[in-house]
Tab-separated table of C-alpha atoms in Angstrom:
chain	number	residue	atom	x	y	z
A	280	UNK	CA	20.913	-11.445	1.822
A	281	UNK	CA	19.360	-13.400	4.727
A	282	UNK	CA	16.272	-15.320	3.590
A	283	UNK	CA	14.445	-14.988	7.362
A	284	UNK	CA	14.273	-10.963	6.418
A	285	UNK	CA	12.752	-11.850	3.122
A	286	UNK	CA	9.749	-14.206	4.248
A	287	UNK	CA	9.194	-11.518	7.304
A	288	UNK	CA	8.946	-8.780	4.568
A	289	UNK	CA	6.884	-10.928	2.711
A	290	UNK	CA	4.257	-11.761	5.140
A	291	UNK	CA	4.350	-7.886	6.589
A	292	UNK	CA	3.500	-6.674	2.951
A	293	UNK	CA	0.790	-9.557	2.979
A	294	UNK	CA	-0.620	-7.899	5.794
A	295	UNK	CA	-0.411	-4.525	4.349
A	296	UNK	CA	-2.758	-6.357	0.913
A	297	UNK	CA	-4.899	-7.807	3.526
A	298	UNK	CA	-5.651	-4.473	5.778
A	299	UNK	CA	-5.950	-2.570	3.238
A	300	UNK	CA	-8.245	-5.183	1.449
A	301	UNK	CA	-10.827	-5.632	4.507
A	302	UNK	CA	-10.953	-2.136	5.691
A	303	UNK	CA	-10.889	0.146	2.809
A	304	UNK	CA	-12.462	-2.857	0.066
A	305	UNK	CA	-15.109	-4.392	2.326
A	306	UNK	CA	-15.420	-2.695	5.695
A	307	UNK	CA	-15.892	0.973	4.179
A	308	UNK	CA	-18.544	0.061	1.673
A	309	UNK	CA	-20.701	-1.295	3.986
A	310	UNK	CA	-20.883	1.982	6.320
A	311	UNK	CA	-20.631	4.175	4.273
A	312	UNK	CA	-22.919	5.188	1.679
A	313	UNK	CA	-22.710	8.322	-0.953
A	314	UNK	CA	-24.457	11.404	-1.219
A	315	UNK	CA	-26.577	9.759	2.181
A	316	UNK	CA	-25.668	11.168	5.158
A	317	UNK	CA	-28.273	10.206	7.077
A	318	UNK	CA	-27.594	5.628	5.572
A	319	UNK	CA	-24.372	6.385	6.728
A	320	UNK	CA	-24.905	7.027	10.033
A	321	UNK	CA	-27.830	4.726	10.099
A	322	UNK	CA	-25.624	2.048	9.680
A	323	UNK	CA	-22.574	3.357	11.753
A	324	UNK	CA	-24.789	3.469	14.958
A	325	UNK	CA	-26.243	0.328	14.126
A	326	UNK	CA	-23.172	-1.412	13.939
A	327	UNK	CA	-20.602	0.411	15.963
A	328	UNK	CA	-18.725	-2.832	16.174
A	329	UNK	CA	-17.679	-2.981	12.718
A	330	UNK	CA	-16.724	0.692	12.371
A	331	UNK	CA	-13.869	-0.073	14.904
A	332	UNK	CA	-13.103	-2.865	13.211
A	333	UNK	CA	-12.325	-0.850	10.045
A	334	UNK	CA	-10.134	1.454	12.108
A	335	UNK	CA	-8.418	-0.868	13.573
A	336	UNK	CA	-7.758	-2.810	10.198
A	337	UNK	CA	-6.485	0.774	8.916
A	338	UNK	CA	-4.054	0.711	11.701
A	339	UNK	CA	-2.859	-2.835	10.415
A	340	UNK	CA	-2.217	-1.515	7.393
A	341	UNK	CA	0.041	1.637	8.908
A	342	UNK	CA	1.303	-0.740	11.187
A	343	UNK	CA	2.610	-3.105	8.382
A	344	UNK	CA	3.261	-0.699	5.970
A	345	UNK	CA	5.875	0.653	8.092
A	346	UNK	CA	7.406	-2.463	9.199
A	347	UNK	CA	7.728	-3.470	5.942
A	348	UNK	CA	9.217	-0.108	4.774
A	349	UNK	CA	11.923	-0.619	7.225
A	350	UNK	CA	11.971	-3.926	5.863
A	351	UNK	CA	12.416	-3.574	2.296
A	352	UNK	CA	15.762	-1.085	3.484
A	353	UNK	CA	17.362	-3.764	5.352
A	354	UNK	CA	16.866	-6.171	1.955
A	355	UNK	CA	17.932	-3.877	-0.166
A	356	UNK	CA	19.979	-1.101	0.417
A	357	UNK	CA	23.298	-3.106	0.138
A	358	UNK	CA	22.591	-3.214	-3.411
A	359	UNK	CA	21.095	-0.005	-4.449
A	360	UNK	CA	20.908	2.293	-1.283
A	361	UNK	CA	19.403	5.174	-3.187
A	362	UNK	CA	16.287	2.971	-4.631
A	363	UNK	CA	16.227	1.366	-0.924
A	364	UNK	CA	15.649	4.983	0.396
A	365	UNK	CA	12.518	5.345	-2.234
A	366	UNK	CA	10.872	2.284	-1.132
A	367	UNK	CA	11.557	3.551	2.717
A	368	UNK	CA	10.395	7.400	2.007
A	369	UNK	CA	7.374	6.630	-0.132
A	370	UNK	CA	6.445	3.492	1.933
A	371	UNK	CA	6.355	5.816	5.281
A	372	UNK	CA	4.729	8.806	3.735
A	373	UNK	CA	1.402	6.494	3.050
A	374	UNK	CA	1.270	5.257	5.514
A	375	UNK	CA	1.355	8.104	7.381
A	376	UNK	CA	-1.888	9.224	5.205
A	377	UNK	CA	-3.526	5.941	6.052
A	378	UNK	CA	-2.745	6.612	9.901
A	379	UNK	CA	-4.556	10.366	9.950
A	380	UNK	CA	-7.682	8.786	7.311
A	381	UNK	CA	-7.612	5.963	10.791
A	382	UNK	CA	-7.988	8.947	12.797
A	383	UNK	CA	-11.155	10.303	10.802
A	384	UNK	CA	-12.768	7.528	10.851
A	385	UNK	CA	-12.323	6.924	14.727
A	386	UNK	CA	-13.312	10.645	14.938
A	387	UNK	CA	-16.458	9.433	13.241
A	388	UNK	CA	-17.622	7.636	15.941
A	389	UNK	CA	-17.341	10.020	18.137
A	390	UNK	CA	-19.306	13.337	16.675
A	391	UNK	CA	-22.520	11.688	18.116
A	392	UNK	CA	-25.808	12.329	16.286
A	393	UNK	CA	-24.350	14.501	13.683
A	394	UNK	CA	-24.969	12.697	10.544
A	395	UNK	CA	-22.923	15.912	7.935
A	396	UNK	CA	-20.255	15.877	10.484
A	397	UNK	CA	-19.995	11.512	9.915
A	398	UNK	CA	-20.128	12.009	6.207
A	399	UNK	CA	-17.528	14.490	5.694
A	400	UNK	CA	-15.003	12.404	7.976
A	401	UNK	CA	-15.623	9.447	5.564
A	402	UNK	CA	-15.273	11.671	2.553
A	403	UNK	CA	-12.556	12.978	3.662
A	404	UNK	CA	-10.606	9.885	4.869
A	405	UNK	CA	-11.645	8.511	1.636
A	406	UNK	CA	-10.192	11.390	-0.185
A	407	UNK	CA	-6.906	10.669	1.820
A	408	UNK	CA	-7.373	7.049	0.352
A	409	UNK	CA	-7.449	8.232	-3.255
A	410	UNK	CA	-4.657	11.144	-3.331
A	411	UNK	CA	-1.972	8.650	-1.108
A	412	UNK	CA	-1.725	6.291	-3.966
A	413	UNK	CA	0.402	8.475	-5.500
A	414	UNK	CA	2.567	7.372	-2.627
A	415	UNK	CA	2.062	3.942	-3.198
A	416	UNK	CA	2.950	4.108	-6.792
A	417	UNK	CA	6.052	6.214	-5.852
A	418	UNK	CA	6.580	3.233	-3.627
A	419	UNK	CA	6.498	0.344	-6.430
A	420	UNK	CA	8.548	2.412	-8.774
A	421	UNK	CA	11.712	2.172	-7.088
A	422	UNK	CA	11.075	-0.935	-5.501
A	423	UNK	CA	10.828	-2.284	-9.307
A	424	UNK	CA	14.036	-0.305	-9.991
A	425	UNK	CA	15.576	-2.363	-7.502
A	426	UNK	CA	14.649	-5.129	-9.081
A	427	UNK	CA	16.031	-4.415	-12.047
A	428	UNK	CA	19.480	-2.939	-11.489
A	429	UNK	CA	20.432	-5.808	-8.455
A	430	UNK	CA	19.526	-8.872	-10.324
A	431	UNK	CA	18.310	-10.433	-7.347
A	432	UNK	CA	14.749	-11.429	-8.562
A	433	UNK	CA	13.462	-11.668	-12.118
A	434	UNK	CA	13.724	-8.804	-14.312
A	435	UNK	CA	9.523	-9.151	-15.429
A	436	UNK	CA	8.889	-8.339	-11.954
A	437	UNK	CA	11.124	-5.296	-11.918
A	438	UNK	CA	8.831	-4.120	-15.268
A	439	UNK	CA	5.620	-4.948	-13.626
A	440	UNK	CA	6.299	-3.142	-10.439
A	441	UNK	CA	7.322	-0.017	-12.663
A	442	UNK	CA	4.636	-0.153	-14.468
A	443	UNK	CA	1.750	-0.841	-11.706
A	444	UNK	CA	3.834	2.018	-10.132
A	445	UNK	CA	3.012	4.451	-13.128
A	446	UNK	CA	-0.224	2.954	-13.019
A	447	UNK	CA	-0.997	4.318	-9.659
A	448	UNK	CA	0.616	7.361	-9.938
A	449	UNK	CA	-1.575	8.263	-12.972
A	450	UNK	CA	-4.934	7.051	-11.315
A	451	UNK	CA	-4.428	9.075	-9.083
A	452	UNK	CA	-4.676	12.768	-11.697
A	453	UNK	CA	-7.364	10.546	-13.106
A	454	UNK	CA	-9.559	10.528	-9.952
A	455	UNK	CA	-9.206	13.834	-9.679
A	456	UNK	CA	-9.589	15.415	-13.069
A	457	UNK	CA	-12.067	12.761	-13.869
A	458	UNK	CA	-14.081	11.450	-11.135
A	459	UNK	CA	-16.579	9.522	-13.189
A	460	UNK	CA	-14.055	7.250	-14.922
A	461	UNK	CA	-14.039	5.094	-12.259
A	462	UNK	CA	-13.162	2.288	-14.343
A	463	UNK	CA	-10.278	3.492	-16.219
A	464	UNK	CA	-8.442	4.418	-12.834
A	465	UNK	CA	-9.284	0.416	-11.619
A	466	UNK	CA	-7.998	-0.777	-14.216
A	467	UNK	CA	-4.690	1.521	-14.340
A	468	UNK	CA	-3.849	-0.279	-11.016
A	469	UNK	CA	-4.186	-3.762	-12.236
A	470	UNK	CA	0.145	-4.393	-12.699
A	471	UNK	CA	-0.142	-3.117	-9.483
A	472	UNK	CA	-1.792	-5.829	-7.555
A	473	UNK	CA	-0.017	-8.136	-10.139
A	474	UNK	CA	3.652	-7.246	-9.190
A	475	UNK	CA	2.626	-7.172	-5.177
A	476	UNK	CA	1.644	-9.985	-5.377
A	477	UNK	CA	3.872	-11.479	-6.934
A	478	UNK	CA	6.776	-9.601	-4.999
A	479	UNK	CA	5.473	-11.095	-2.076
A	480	UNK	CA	5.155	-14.594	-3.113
A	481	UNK	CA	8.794	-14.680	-4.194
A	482	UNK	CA	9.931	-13.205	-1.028
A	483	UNK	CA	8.053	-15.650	0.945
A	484	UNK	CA	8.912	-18.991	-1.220
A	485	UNK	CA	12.227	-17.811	-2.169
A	486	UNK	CA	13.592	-14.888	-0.805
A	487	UNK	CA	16.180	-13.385	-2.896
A	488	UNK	CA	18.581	-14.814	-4.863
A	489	UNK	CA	21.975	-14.658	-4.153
A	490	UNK	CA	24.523	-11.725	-4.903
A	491	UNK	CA	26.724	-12.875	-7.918
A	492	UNK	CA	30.461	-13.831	-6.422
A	493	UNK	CA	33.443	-11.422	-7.725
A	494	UNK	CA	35.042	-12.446	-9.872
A	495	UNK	CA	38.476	-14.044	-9.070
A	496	UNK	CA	41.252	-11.794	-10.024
A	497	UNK	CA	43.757	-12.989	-12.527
């Protein structure tokens, strides 16, 4: 497996973390502000700037989610095509759920004066945020299978992806059966942002290790 499309999957995935990180973690919090329409778009038209920052951030994160889809299939589908096909699916799908919660928010800036119309876009890109990581954990779960069955990384990190994986997938019913435990659905995500990473410090210090030689015949 060639090393140079390890450490550019690697640093594409690190720009996934990061876009994700700034835009939906730090950018959004600062515009937007529950149950206050009118503080929302207070502080949208007083800092246009910064909204367009967190759509463009958004489409850094579709950008190099997709990249690094196609990325993860070139990697790994030699040894396991069928879990190299779940990373690529799942990977695509949210970021295509990221790329229409971009177009909200750019749609946000552009309703004018309307301070319901600005508050439902961010509750609804928002929304988008919450139900796609059931992509995302469908994403770690067979990328930790792959892990696993290759025996090209180490096995913990195979377990930790599947689990943060799980993790996601379940905070997502959580959030929306049970919208006030906030905490329990952070915390279900924790593996999560353990095994990535870690996934992407391996693939950018060591790539992947190599495929075990046949053995000779006798």
């Amino acid at each position: 497996m060639s090393v140079r499309i390890a450490r550019v999957t690697g640093l594409l995935y690190l720009g996934l973390a990061a876009g994700g990180a700034l835009g939906f973690l730090t950018i959004r919090p600062a515009l937007f502000v529950a149950g206050d329409p009118a503080a929302t778009l207070s502080r949208l038209t007083a800092d246009p700037g910064l909204a367009r920052l967190g759509v463009s951030l958004e489409l850094v994160t579709v950008l190099t989610q997709a990249l690094a889809a196609a990325g993860f299939y070139r990697l790994f589908h030699r040894a396991d095509r069928f879990t190299a096909a779940g990373v690529a699916a799942f990977g695509l799908v949210n970021a295509v759920v990221v790329l229409v919660s971009a177009a909200l928010l750019g749609a946000a800036l552009q309703v004018g004066p309307d301070a319901a119309a600005v508050q439902t876009l961010y509750l609804i890109s928002g929304q988008l945020w919450e139900v796609g990581g059931l992509f995302f954990g469908l994403w770690l779960i067979p990328m930790g299978l792959w892990v696993l069955r290759s025996a090209l990384m180490p096995r913990a990190l195979g377990w930790v992806l599947v689990a943060g994986g799980v993790g996601y997938v379940v905070s997502a019913f959580v959030g929306a059966l049970l919208p006030s435990a906030g905490v329990v659905a952070d915390l279900l995500v924790v593996p999560a942002t353990v095994g990535e990473f870690w996934m992407i410090g391996y693939l950018l210090i060591l790539g992947v290790r190599p495929a075990p030689s046949p053995a000779p015949a006798s």
